[in-house]
């Protein structure tokens, strides 16, 4: 089971990113809007689950790769989306 965890972690983070981009393109091109709290909950849960799976995986190249990817994506999401949204919430962001 521990050998599967890094790959599962990468799968979860890729699925989370695909959901984020899918919701963005659905809103832009199709006019279908998923409520923002649902998007935030799914993305945050995806990042947290992927991080936990990466931490529980055995030492090696896969663990280092998944931890690096999850931390970079988590920080980019936190700074780029959540922090900027909090700062500019009153300006229609």
PDB file of C-alpha atoms in Angstrom:
ATOM      1  CA  UNK A   1       0.000   0.000   0.000  1.00  0.00           C
ATOM      2  CA  UNK A   2       2.827   2.390   0.805  1.00  0.00           C
ATOM      3  CA  UNK A   3       4.222   2.011  -2.721  1.00  0.00           C
ATOM      4  CA  UNK A   4       0.972   3.302  -4.183  1.00  0.00           C
ATOM      5  CA  UNK A   5       0.706   6.413  -1.974  1.00  0.00           C
ATOM      6  CA  UNK A   6       3.068   8.740  -3.897  1.00  0.00           C
ATOM      7  CA  UNK A   7       1.375   7.937  -7.183  1.00  0.00           C
ATOM      8  CA  UNK A   8      -2.031   8.353  -5.584  1.00  0.00           C
ATOM      9  CA  UNK A   9      -0.904  11.698  -4.171  1.00  0.00           C
ATOM     10  CA  UNK A  10       0.125  12.910  -7.625  1.00  0.00           C
ATOM     11  CA  UNK A  11      -3.167  11.667  -9.037  1.00  0.00           C
ATOM     12  CA  UNK A  12      -5.146  13.578  -6.408  1.00  0.00           C
ATOM     13  CA  UNK A  13      -3.224  16.827  -6.992  1.00  0.00           C
ATOM     14  CA  UNK A  14      -3.593  16.505 -10.774  1.00  0.00           C
ATOM     15  CA  UNK A  15      -7.326  15.847 -10.382  1.00  0.00           C
ATOM     16  CA  UNK A  16      -7.576  18.923  -8.143  1.00  0.00           C
ATOM     17  CA  UNK A  17      -5.812  21.068 -10.729  1.00  0.00           C
ATOM     18  CA  UNK A  18      -8.010  19.714 -13.503  1.00  0.00           C
ATOM     19  CA  UNK A  19     -11.108  20.521 -11.442  1.00  0.00           C
ATOM     20  CA  UNK A  20      -9.839  24.076 -10.899  1.00  0.00           C
ATOM     21  CA  UNK A  21      -9.188  24.633 -14.611  1.00  0.00           C
ATOM     22  CA  UNK A  22     -12.454  22.927 -15.574  1.00  0.00           C
ATOM     23  CA  UNK A  23     -14.454  25.238 -13.306  1.00  0.00           C
ATOM     24  CA  UNK A  24     -12.601  28.264 -14.684  1.00  0.00           C
ATOM     25  CA  UNK A  25     -13.213  27.341 -18.334  1.00  0.00           C
ATOM     26  CA  UNK A  26     -16.835  26.396 -17.634  1.00  0.00           C
ATOM     27  CA  UNK A  27     -17.411  29.873 -16.228  1.00  0.00           C
ATOM     28  CA  UNK A  28     -15.577  31.662 -19.054  1.00  0.00           C
ATOM     29  CA  UNK A  29     -16.727  29.733 -22.118  1.00  0.00           C
ATOM     30  CA  UNK A  30     -20.046  28.167 -21.120  1.00  0.00           C
ATOM     31  CA  UNK A  31     -21.323  30.638 -18.575  1.00  0.00           C
ATOM     32  CA  UNK A  32     -21.855  27.863 -16.011  1.00  0.00           C
ATOM     33  CA  UNK A  33     -20.764  29.024 -12.595  1.00  0.00           C
ATOM     34  CA  UNK A  34     -19.984  26.656  -9.734  1.00  0.00           C
ATOM     35  CA  UNK A  35     -20.321  28.452  -6.382  1.00  0.00           C
ATOM     36  CA  UNK A  36     -16.951  29.682  -5.101  1.00  0.00           C
ATOM     37  CA  UNK A  37     -17.165  28.025  -1.660  1.00  0.00           C
ATOM     38  CA  UNK A  38     -17.605  24.606  -3.276  1.00  0.00           C
ATOM     39  CA  UNK A  39     -14.582  25.171  -5.508  1.00  0.00           C
ATOM     40  CA  UNK A  40     -12.479  26.315  -2.553  1.00  0.00           C
ATOM     41  CA  UNK A  41     -13.506  23.355  -0.396  1.00  0.00           C
ATOM     42  CA  UNK A  42     -12.720  20.808  -3.118  1.00  0.00           C
ATOM     43  CA  UNK A  43      -9.364  22.382  -3.964  1.00  0.00           C
ATOM     44  CA  UNK A  44      -8.308  22.736  -0.324  1.00  0.00           C
ATOM     45  CA  UNK A  45      -9.336  19.148   0.463  1.00  0.00           C
ATOM     46  CA  UNK A  46      -7.461  17.911  -2.602  1.00  0.00           C
ATOM     47  CA  UNK A  47      -4.296  19.712  -1.557  1.00  0.00           C
ATOM     48  CA  UNK A  48      -4.563  18.489   2.049  1.00  0.00           C
ATOM     49  CA  UNK A  49      -5.271  14.858   1.081  1.00  0.00           C
ATOM     50  CA  UNK A  50      -2.438  14.883  -1.430  1.00  0.00           C
ATOM     51  CA  UNK A  51      -0.056  16.348   1.161  1.00  0.00           C
ATOM     52  CA  UNK A  52      -0.992  13.707   3.742  1.00  0.00           C
ATOM     53  CA  UNK A  53      -0.559  10.901   1.212  1.00  0.00           C
ATOM     54  CA  UNK A  54       2.843  12.311   0.244  1.00  0.00           C
ATOM     55  CA  UNK A  55       3.910  12.447   3.884  1.00  0.00           C
ATOM     56  CA  UNK A  56       2.802   8.860   4.537  1.00  0.00           C
ATOM     57  CA  UNK A  57       4.601   7.437   1.514  1.00  0.00           C
ATOM     58  CA  UNK A  58       7.964   5.693   1.954  1.00  0.00           C
ATOM     59  CA  UNK A  59      11.220   7.559   1.466  1.00  0.00           C
ATOM     60  CA  UNK A  60      12.557   7.807  -2.039  1.00  0.00           C
ATOM     61  CA  UNK A  61      12.336   9.728  -5.276  1.00  0.00           C
ATOM     62  CA  UNK A  62       8.547   9.538  -5.480  1.00  0.00           C
ATOM     63  CA  UNK A  63       8.097  11.005  -2.001  1.00  0.00           C
ATOM     64  CA  UNK A  64      10.427  13.902  -2.766  1.00  0.00           C
ATOM     65  CA  UNK A  65       8.732  14.580  -6.088  1.00  0.00           C
ATOM     66  CA  UNK A  66       5.209  14.476  -4.693  1.00  0.00           C
ATOM     67  CA  UNK A  67       6.060  16.626  -1.682  1.00  0.00           C
ATOM     68  CA  UNK A  68       7.706  19.194  -3.933  1.00  0.00           C
ATOM     69  CA  UNK A  69       4.768  19.317  -6.332  1.00  0.00           C
ATOM     70  CA  UNK A  70       2.157  19.474  -3.570  1.00  0.00           C
ATOM     71  CA  UNK A  71       3.976  22.190  -1.639  1.00  0.00           C
ATOM     72  CA  UNK A  72       4.526  24.330  -4.744  1.00  0.00           C
ATOM     73  CA  UNK A  73       0.916  23.996  -5.893  1.00  0.00           C
ATOM     74  CA  UNK A  74      -0.394  24.576  -2.368  1.00  0.00           C
ATOM     75  CA  UNK A  75       1.668  27.739  -1.922  1.00  0.00           C
ATOM     76  CA  UNK A  76       0.761  29.060  -5.371  1.00  0.00           C
ATOM     77  CA  UNK A  77      -2.916  28.461  -4.682  1.00  0.00           C
ATOM     78  CA  UNK A  78      -2.721  29.991  -1.209  1.00  0.00           C
ATOM     79  CA  UNK A  79      -0.834  33.096  -2.336  1.00  0.00           C
ATOM     80  CA  UNK A  80      -2.306  33.476  -5.805  1.00  0.00           C
ATOM     81  CA  UNK A  81      -5.963  32.779  -5.163  1.00  0.00           C
ATOM     82  CA  UNK A  82      -6.832  32.917  -1.480  1.00  0.00           C
ATOM     83  CA  UNK A  83      -4.574  35.780  -0.377  1.00  0.00           C
ATOM     84  CA  UNK A  84      -5.261  37.948  -3.418  1.00  0.00           C
ATOM     85  CA  UNK A  85      -8.974  37.226  -3.105  1.00  0.00           C
ATOM     86  CA  UNK A  86      -8.873  38.269   0.540  1.00  0.00           C
ATOM     87  CA  UNK A  87      -6.980  41.467  -0.241  1.00  0.00           C
ATOM     88  CA  UNK A  88      -9.140  42.519  -3.188  1.00  0.00           C
ATOM     89  CA  UNK A  89     -12.506  41.083  -2.111  1.00  0.00           C
ATOM     90  CA  UNK A  90     -14.168  44.504  -2.019  1.00  0.00           C
ATOM     91  CA  UNK A  91     -13.098  45.330  -5.574  1.00  0.00           C
ATOM     92  CA  UNK A  92     -15.017  42.544  -7.290  1.00  0.00           C
ATOM     93  CA  UNK A  93     -12.196  40.004  -7.292  1.00  0.00           C
TER      94      UNK A  93
END
